């Protein structure tokens, strides 16, 4: 590595690199925006200078100087949830492979944090955004203002903003698992907490419709909870219900896998065996095919969300919007089918 021959210190910016390498500043800028846009011999000269002087450009500054940046904002409601961590990982990978710079934010289940994340994203002048809003706790007007300014695709939580939504078809997936549970044992009750996002409401509605379609009486059980600590909420609510013997069915469909994991832990604590067969006291099923659900004891029967398809479709739609350079005139929804995942809990 060589230092700047004028100052004796490390090259600090593109202007200094231009002077010591005898390459014009506009040519360097053109190279950093698109290496293929300069002649091969010039490109080789620039790459030799980068190695010689160990210069790394400020990508953020380059981005901000573009009419259209290469930044993509990604916002999820709770990054500590492995479901959102996995979807965000896939979205990041797609963006990087396409030559964009993804920046991931978490709302931490909090409206103020979500608003701050949106404001920070907007300050980066992103080319587009992929949002999974909090939903019920969102400041809808703040989310809408952002989506009106930035090409936006919404995933997972279907808040009516942006150009498109990509997510699970809850009515089909809940219908699948209700049909299965009714065919194979006692009809299920539905175990939920107060809804934090639109998925929870849709799954309850889908459960009620599915039971009524089968000529059965829906039985919805709510437990207290106001945050994203679903396992604890499922555990504490399940302990109370088991102690009070107030579960109306020995088959319990939980609105998501994390609640089901908490309920299974409560059943274990109370000495109730979960699964099939005469020796089992409860059947428990969930929704999402959460990354932990296959490792519970027993492994959890659930309906999978297609992580790969959610990420693939979301970025494809967003990249099309960015390349077209305009927003669509009407919002559309891309609802993906779930898949029944049969394990030994139900």
One Martini backbone bead per residue (centre of mass of N, CA, C, O) as a GRO file, in nm:
protein
  346
    1UNK     BB    1   0.095   0.036   0.023
    2UNK     BB    2   0.033   0.373  -0.067
    3UNK     BB    3   0.078   0.696  -0.023
    4UNK     BB    4   0.042   1.015  -0.044
    5UNK     BB    5   0.293   1.202  -0.198
    6UNK     BB    6   0.208   1.481  -0.068
    7UNK     BB    7   0.111   1.404   0.247
    8UNK     BB    8   0.174   1.089   0.349
    9UNK     BB    9  -0.112   0.986   0.342
   10UNK     BB   10  -0.399   0.856   0.311
   11UNK     BB   11  -0.634   0.820   0.098
   12UNK     BB   12  -0.954   1.006   0.122
   13UNK     BB   13  -1.034   1.073  -0.184
   14UNK     BB   14  -1.110   1.117  -0.516
   15UNK     BB   15  -0.930   1.361  -0.570
   16UNK     BB   16  -0.662   1.232  -0.476
   17UNK     BB   17  -0.672   0.991  -0.669
   18UNK     BB   18  -0.665   1.156  -0.931
   19UNK     BB   19  -0.383   1.287  -0.889
   20UNK     BB   20  -0.202   1.017  -0.841
   21UNK     BB   21  -0.330   0.858  -1.116
   22UNK     BB   22  -0.418   1.030  -1.369
   23UNK     BB   23  -0.735   1.044  -1.320
   24UNK     BB   24  -1.023   1.154  -1.369
   25UNK     BB   25  -1.288   1.235  -1.183
   26UNK     BB   26  -1.520   1.158  -1.383
   27UNK     BB   27  -1.411   0.871  -1.437
   28UNK     BB   28  -1.428   0.766  -1.152
   29UNK     BB   29  -1.728   0.816  -1.113
   30UNK     BB   30  -1.817   0.635  -1.346
   31UNK     BB   31  -1.697   0.374  -1.232
   32UNK     BB   32  -1.856   0.369  -0.954
   33UNK     BB   33  -2.136   0.355  -1.097
   34UNK     BB   34  -1.999   0.189  -1.368
   35UNK     BB   35  -1.750  -0.011  -1.469
   36UNK     BB   36  -1.862  -0.075  -1.772
   37UNK     BB   37  -1.849   0.243  -1.875
   38UNK     BB   38  -1.550   0.185  -1.913
   39UNK     BB   39  -1.269   0.119  -2.035
   40UNK     BB   40  -1.067  -0.141  -1.993
   41UNK     BB   41  -0.797   0.013  -1.955
   42UNK     BB   42  -0.912   0.209  -1.743
   43UNK     BB   43  -1.013   0.001  -1.542
   44UNK     BB   44  -0.733  -0.120  -1.483
   45UNK     BB   45  -0.606   0.142  -1.377
   46UNK     BB   46  -0.800   0.185  -1.142
   47UNK     BB   47  -0.757  -0.093  -0.998
   48UNK     BB   48  -0.458  -0.046  -0.945
   49UNK     BB   49  -0.491   0.214  -0.773
   50UNK     BB   50  -0.663   0.090  -0.548
   51UNK     BB   51  -0.440  -0.107  -0.455
   52UNK     BB   52  -0.200   0.086  -0.414
   53UNK     BB   53  -0.387   0.295  -0.215
   54UNK     BB   54  -0.618   0.166  -0.055
   55UNK     BB   55  -0.900   0.251  -0.185
   56UNK     BB   56  -1.226   0.341  -0.045
   57UNK     BB   57  -1.523   0.422  -0.119
   58UNK     BB   58  -1.804   0.624  -0.055
   59UNK     BB   59  -2.100   0.485  -0.108
   60UNK     BB   60  -2.295   0.683   0.018
   61UNK     BB   61  -2.205   0.933  -0.141
   62UNK     BB   62  -2.255   0.819  -0.419
   63UNK     BB   63  -2.551   0.768  -0.383
   64UNK     BB   64  -2.637   1.069  -0.315
   65UNK     BB   65  -2.535   1.174  -0.611
   66UNK     BB   66  -2.758   1.038  -0.728
   67UNK     BB   67  -3.059   1.038  -0.871
   68UNK     BB   68  -3.042   0.718  -0.824
   69UNK     BB   69  -3.021   0.508  -0.593
   70UNK     BB   70  -2.903   0.178  -0.443
   71UNK     BB   71  -3.109   0.187  -0.220
   72UNK     BB   72  -3.269  -0.045   0.013
   73UNK     BB   73  -3.544  -0.061   0.214
   74UNK     BB   74  -3.589  -0.253   0.524
   75UNK     BB   75  -3.892  -0.343   0.709
   76UNK     BB   76  -3.950  -0.473   1.034
   77UNK     BB   77  -4.114  -0.537   1.337
   78UNK     BB   78  -3.916  -0.807   1.435
   79UNK     BB   79  -3.595  -0.925   1.418
   80UNK     BB   80  -3.600  -1.152   1.651
   81UNK     BB   81  -3.773  -1.294   1.458
   82UNK     BB   82  -3.701  -1.559   1.256
   83UNK     BB   83  -3.894  -1.497   1.031
   84UNK     BB   84  -3.788  -1.206   0.966
   85UNK     BB   85  -3.491  -1.277   0.943
   86UNK     BB   86  -3.523  -1.465   0.696
   87UNK     BB   87  -3.659  -1.272   0.501
   88UNK     BB   88  -3.442  -1.049   0.517
   89UNK     BB   89  -3.210  -1.222   0.412
   90UNK     BB   90  -3.334  -1.272   0.131
   91UNK     BB   91  -3.366  -0.978   0.048
   92UNK     BB   92  -3.074  -0.897   0.068
   93UNK     BB   93  -2.959  -1.099  -0.138
   94UNK     BB   94  -3.114  -0.995  -0.381
   95UNK     BB   95  -3.008  -0.705  -0.375
   96UNK     BB   96  -2.707  -0.766  -0.400
   97UNK     BB   97  -2.723  -0.933  -0.667
   98UNK     BB   98  -2.853  -0.659  -0.813
   99UNK     BB   99  -2.672  -0.401  -0.692
  100UNK     BB  100  -2.768  -0.334  -0.411
  101UNK     BB  101  -2.829  -0.148  -0.090
  102UNK     BB  102  -2.919  -0.284   0.193
  103UNK     BB  103  -3.141  -0.166   0.463
  104UNK     BB  104  -3.206  -0.267   0.795
  105UNK     BB  105  -3.510  -0.254   0.989
  106UNK     BB  106  -3.654  -0.217   1.322
  107UNK     BB  107  -3.950  -0.161   1.523
  108UNK     BB  108  -3.982  -0.326   1.797
  109UNK     BB  109  -4.306  -0.297   1.824
  110UNK     BB  110  -4.288   0.028   1.760
  111UNK     BB  111  -4.404   0.322   1.644
  112UNK     BB  112  -4.166   0.518   1.681
  113UNK     BB  113  -3.955   0.331   1.553
  114UNK     BB  114  -4.093   0.318   1.279
  115UNK     BB  115  -4.087   0.621   1.214
  116UNK     BB  116  -3.777   0.650   1.234
  117UNK     BB  117  -3.710   0.449   1.011
  118UNK     BB  118  -3.857   0.598   0.784
  119UNK     BB  119  -3.696   0.862   0.806
  120UNK     BB  120  -3.418   0.740   0.756
  121UNK     BB  121  -3.478   0.614   0.485
  122UNK     BB  122  -3.556   0.879   0.340
  123UNK     BB  123  -3.269   1.015   0.379
  124UNK     BB  124  -3.138   0.794   0.167
  125UNK     BB  125  -3.283   0.786  -0.098
  126UNK     BB  126  -3.440   0.548  -0.205
  127UNK     BB  127  -3.535   0.344  -0.466
  128UNK     BB  128  -3.668   0.153  -0.239
  129UNK     BB  129  -3.921  -0.056  -0.061
  130UNK     BB  130  -3.955  -0.302   0.214
  131UNK     BB  131  -4.260  -0.366   0.394
  132UNK     BB  132  -4.342  -0.463   0.745
  133UNK     BB  133  -4.574  -0.361   0.917
  134UNK     BB  134  -4.726  -0.358   1.216
  135UNK     BB  135  -5.020  -0.217   1.180
  136UNK     BB  136  -5.206  -0.147   1.437
  137UNK     BB  137  -4.945   0.033   1.549
  138UNK     BB  138  -4.941   0.210   1.324
  139UNK     BB  139  -4.876   0.505   1.147
  140UNK     BB  140  -5.046   0.534   0.875
  141UNK     BB  141  -4.968   0.817   0.766
  142UNK     BB  142  -4.661   0.769   0.772
  143UNK     BB  143  -4.656   0.527   0.583
  144UNK     BB  144  -4.800   0.664   0.344
  145UNK     BB  145  -4.604   0.894   0.293
  146UNK     BB  146  -4.369   0.717   0.223
  147UNK     BB  147  -4.510   0.546  -0.010
  148UNK     BB  148  -4.567   0.806  -0.189
  149UNK     BB  149  -4.242   0.863  -0.233
  150UNK     BB  150  -4.176   0.548  -0.238
  151UNK     BB  151  -4.117   0.266  -0.376
  152UNK     BB  152  -4.357   0.012  -0.260
  153UNK     BB  153  -4.344  -0.302  -0.085
  154UNK     BB  154  -4.562  -0.516   0.077
  155UNK     BB  155  -4.520  -0.747   0.354
  156UNK     BB  156  -4.728  -0.973   0.540
  157UNK     BB  157  -4.859  -0.679   0.611
  158UNK     BB  158  -5.179  -0.561   0.497
  159UNK     BB  159  -5.125  -0.252   0.425
  160UNK     BB  160  -5.279   0.024   0.248
  161UNK     BB  161  -4.991   0.047   0.078
  162UNK     BB  162  -4.851   0.103  -0.199
  163UNK     BB  163  -4.822  -0.106  -0.494
  164UNK     BB  164  -4.786  -0.378  -0.311
  165UNK     BB  165  -4.867  -0.719  -0.211
  166UNK     BB  166  -4.695  -0.981  -0.016
  167UNK     BB  167  -4.855  -1.296   0.081
  168UNK     BB  168  -5.054  -1.475   0.266
  169UNK     BB  169  -5.334  -1.694   0.238
  170UNK     BB  170  -5.523  -1.725   0.513
  171UNK     BB  171  -5.787  -1.861   0.417
  172UNK     BB  172  -5.655  -2.112   0.293
  173UNK     BB  173  -5.466  -2.212   0.524
  174UNK     BB  174  -5.678  -2.239   0.747
  175UNK     BB  175  -5.862  -2.430   0.592
  176UNK     BB  176  -5.664  -2.665   0.575
  177UNK     BB  177  -5.624  -2.716   0.890
  178UNK     BB  178  -5.917  -2.748   0.971
  179UNK     BB  179  -5.984  -2.989   0.795
  180UNK     BB  180  -5.774  -3.179   0.914
  181UNK     BB  181  -5.858  -3.170   1.217
  182UNK     BB  182  -6.152  -3.271   1.164
  183UNK     BB  183  -6.075  -3.548   1.029
  184UNK     BB  184  -5.866  -3.643   1.291
  185UNK     BB  185  -6.071  -3.505   1.507
  186UNK     BB  186  -6.135  -3.279   1.709
  187UNK     BB  187  -6.245  -2.987   1.686
  188UNK     BB  188  -6.118  -2.673   1.689
  189UNK     BB  189  -5.984  -2.434   1.862
  190UNK     BB  190  -5.897  -2.079   1.905
  191UNK     BB  191  -5.571  -1.939   1.966
  192UNK     BB  192  -5.540  -1.603   2.098
  193UNK     BB  193  -5.443  -1.272   2.069
  194UNK     BB  194  -5.427  -0.965   2.045
  195UNK     BB  195  -5.398  -0.797   1.762
  196UNK     BB  196  -5.105  -0.666   1.578
  197UNK     BB  197  -5.207  -0.768   1.294
  198UNK     BB  198  -5.387  -0.855   1.014
  199UNK     BB  199  -5.343  -1.165   1.030
  200UNK     BB  200  -5.500  -1.229   1.288
  201UNK     BB  201  -5.780  -1.150   1.187
  202UNK     BB  202  -5.787  -1.334   0.935
  203UNK     BB  203  -5.754  -1.605   1.088
  204UNK     BB  204  -6.008  -1.588   1.253
  205UNK     BB  205  -6.206  -1.557   1.019
  206UNK     BB  206  -6.121  -1.823   0.879
  207UNK     BB  207  -6.199  -2.010   1.106
  208UNK     BB  208  -6.498  -1.940   1.123
  209UNK     BB  209  -6.568  -2.009   0.829
  210UNK     BB  210  -6.471  -2.306   0.832
  211UNK     BB  211  -6.658  -2.409   1.053
  212UNK     BB  212  -6.928  -2.322   0.922
  213UNK     BB  213  -6.891  -2.487   0.661
  214UNK     BB  214  -6.893  -2.762   0.852
  215UNK     BB  215  -7.116  -2.716   1.081
  216UNK     BB  216  -6.959  -2.557   1.310
  217UNK     BB  217  -6.854  -2.428   1.619
  218UNK     BB  218  -6.694  -2.166   1.707
  219UNK     BB  219  -6.383  -2.136   1.926
  220UNK     BB  220  -6.264  -1.854   2.089
  221UNK     BB  221  -5.942  -1.786   2.242
  222UNK     BB  222  -5.826  -1.542   2.468
  223UNK     BB  223  -5.521  -1.382   2.544
  224UNK     BB  224  -5.304  -1.198   2.708
  225UNK     BB  225  -5.145  -0.933   2.505
  226UNK     BB  226  -4.901  -0.654   2.378
  227UNK     BB  227  -4.667  -0.819   2.238
  228UNK     BB  228  -4.385  -1.016   2.086
  229UNK     BB  229  -4.405  -1.240   2.333
  230UNK     BB  230  -4.549  -1.521   2.246
  231UNK     BB  231  -4.446  -1.753   2.420
  232UNK     BB  232  -4.523  -1.633   2.693
  233UNK     BB  233  -4.822  -1.588   2.633
  234UNK     BB  234  -4.885  -1.888   2.571
  235UNK     BB  235  -4.792  -2.000   2.841
  236UNK     BB  236  -4.963  -1.833   3.045
  237UNK     BB  237  -5.238  -1.884   2.911
  238UNK     BB  238  -5.220  -2.196   2.916
  239UNK     BB  239  -5.194  -2.239   3.219
  240UNK     BB  240  -5.468  -2.119   3.292
  241UNK     BB  241  -5.651  -2.299   3.114
  242UNK     BB  242  -5.562  -2.570   3.237
  243UNK     BB  243  -5.627  -2.511   3.534
  244UNK     BB  244  -5.941  -2.433   3.452
  245UNK     BB  245  -6.054  -2.617   3.227
  246UNK     BB  246  -6.115  -2.408   2.946
  247UNK     BB  247  -6.084  -2.599   2.720
  248UNK     BB  248  -6.317  -2.690   2.459
  249UNK     BB  249  -6.072  -2.861   2.339
  250UNK     BB  250  -5.823  -3.109   2.237
  251UNK     BB  251  -5.804  -2.896   1.998
  252UNK     BB  252  -5.543  -2.657   1.898
  253UNK     BB  253  -5.549  -2.352   1.723
  254UNK     BB  254  -5.300  -2.136   1.643
  255UNK     BB  255  -5.222  -1.825   1.503
  256UNK     BB  256  -4.924  -1.918   1.583
  257UNK     BB  257  -4.630  -2.081   1.654
  258UNK     BB  258  -4.540  -1.924   1.908
  259UNK     BB  259  -4.791  -1.982   2.074
  260UNK     BB  260  -4.771  -2.292   2.050
  261UNK     BB  261  -4.504  -2.321   2.202
  262UNK     BB  262  -4.614  -2.212   2.472
  263UNK     BB  263  -4.845  -2.421   2.505
  264UNK     BB  264  -4.663  -2.674   2.508
  265UNK     BB  265  -4.509  -2.594   2.764
  266UNK     BB  266  -4.756  -2.594   2.948
  267UNK     BB  267  -4.835  -2.889   2.907
  268UNK     BB  268  -4.575  -3.006   3.021
  269UNK     BB  269  -4.595  -2.877   3.305
  270UNK     BB  270  -4.893  -3.034   3.338
  271UNK     BB  271  -4.865  -3.334   3.209
  272UNK     BB  272  -4.937  -3.304   2.900
  273UNK     BB  273  -4.984  -3.480   2.618
  274UNK     BB  274  -4.871  -3.428   2.284
  275UNK     BB  275  -5.083  -3.564   2.025
  276UNK     BB  276  -5.133  -3.875   1.931
  277UNK     BB  277  -5.354  -4.070   2.080
  278UNK     BB  278  -5.476  -4.197   2.384
  279UNK     BB  279  -5.223  -4.071   2.558
  280UNK     BB  280  -5.328  -3.797   2.455
  281UNK     BB  281  -5.462  -3.472   2.548
  282UNK     BB  282  -5.335  -3.305   2.298
  283UNK     BB  283  -5.381  -3.092   2.018
  284UNK     BB  284  -5.131  -2.898   1.830
  285UNK     BB  285  -5.145  -2.601   1.625
  286UNK     BB  286  -5.032  -2.387   1.357
  287UNK     BB  287  -4.863  -2.094   1.198
  288UNK     BB  288  -4.573  -2.069   0.936
  289UNK     BB  289  -4.321  -2.242   0.984
  290UNK     BB  290  -4.129  -2.195   1.195
  291UNK     BB  291  -3.797  -2.256   1.253
  292UNK     BB  292  -3.878  -2.411   1.541
  293UNK     BB  293  -4.117  -2.621   1.485
  294UNK     BB  294  -3.937  -2.887   1.420
  295UNK     BB  295  -3.800  -2.874   1.741
  296UNK     BB  296  -4.014  -2.959   1.896
  297UNK     BB  297  -4.200  -3.125   2.179
  298UNK     BB  298  -4.340  -3.200   1.953
  299UNK     BB  299  -4.360  -3.154   1.645
  300UNK     BB  300  -4.517  -2.903   1.453
  301UNK     BB  301  -4.816  -2.850   1.333
  302UNK     BB  302  -4.869  -2.675   1.014
  303UNK     BB  303  -4.846  -2.374   0.814
  304UNK     BB  304  -4.679  -2.263   0.550
  305UNK     BB  305  -4.467  -2.019   0.460
  306UNK     BB  306  -4.319  -1.877   0.167
  307UNK     BB  307  -4.029  -1.735   0.194
  308UNK     BB  308  -3.914  -1.736  -0.093
  309UNK     BB  309  -4.163  -1.612  -0.241
  310UNK     BB  310  -4.182  -1.350  -0.086
  311UNK     BB  311  -3.903  -1.246  -0.170
  312UNK     BB  312  -3.910  -1.281  -0.476
  313UNK     BB  313  -4.170  -1.113  -0.537
  314UNK     BB  314  -4.098  -0.848  -0.399
  315UNK     BB  315  -3.839  -0.776  -0.563
  316UNK     BB  316  -3.952  -0.798  -0.846
  317UNK     BB  317  -4.158  -0.572  -0.822
  318UNK     BB  318  -3.964  -0.349  -0.733
  319UNK     BB  319  -3.767  -0.355  -0.973
  320UNK     BB  320  -3.981  -0.284  -1.181
  321UNK     BB  321  -4.053  -0.009  -1.064
  322UNK     BB  322  -3.772   0.118  -1.085
  323UNK     BB  323  -3.727   0.074  -1.394
  324UNK     BB  324  -3.987   0.238  -1.480
  325UNK     BB  325  -4.001   0.513  -1.297
  326UNK     BB  326  -4.286   0.428  -1.168
  327UNK     BB  327  -4.601   0.421  -1.054
  328UNK     BB  328  -4.880   0.277  -1.000
  329UNK     BB  329  -5.236   0.312  -1.024
  330UNK     BB  330  -5.270   0.021  -0.881
  331UNK     BB  331  -5.316  -0.187  -0.634
  332UNK     BB  332  -5.169  -0.510  -0.560
  333UNK     BB  333  -5.217  -0.867  -0.494
  334UNK     BB  334  -4.998  -1.139  -0.369
  335UNK     BB  335  -5.121  -1.451  -0.302
  336UNK     BB  336  -5.006  -1.719  -0.107
  337UNK     BB  337  -4.974  -2.045  -0.064
  338UNK     BB  338  -5.006  -2.281   0.162
  339UNK     BB  339  -4.862  -2.560   0.359
  340UNK     BB  340  -4.906  -2.858   0.484
  341UNK     BB  341  -4.754  -2.960   0.805
  342UNK     BB  342  -4.689  -3.281   0.917
  343UNK     BB  343  -4.684  -3.372   1.251
  344UNK     BB  344  -4.702  -3.487   1.602
  345UNK     BB  345  -4.904  -3.267   1.746
  346UNK     BB  346  -5.171  -3.335   1.512
   0.00000   0.00000   0.00000
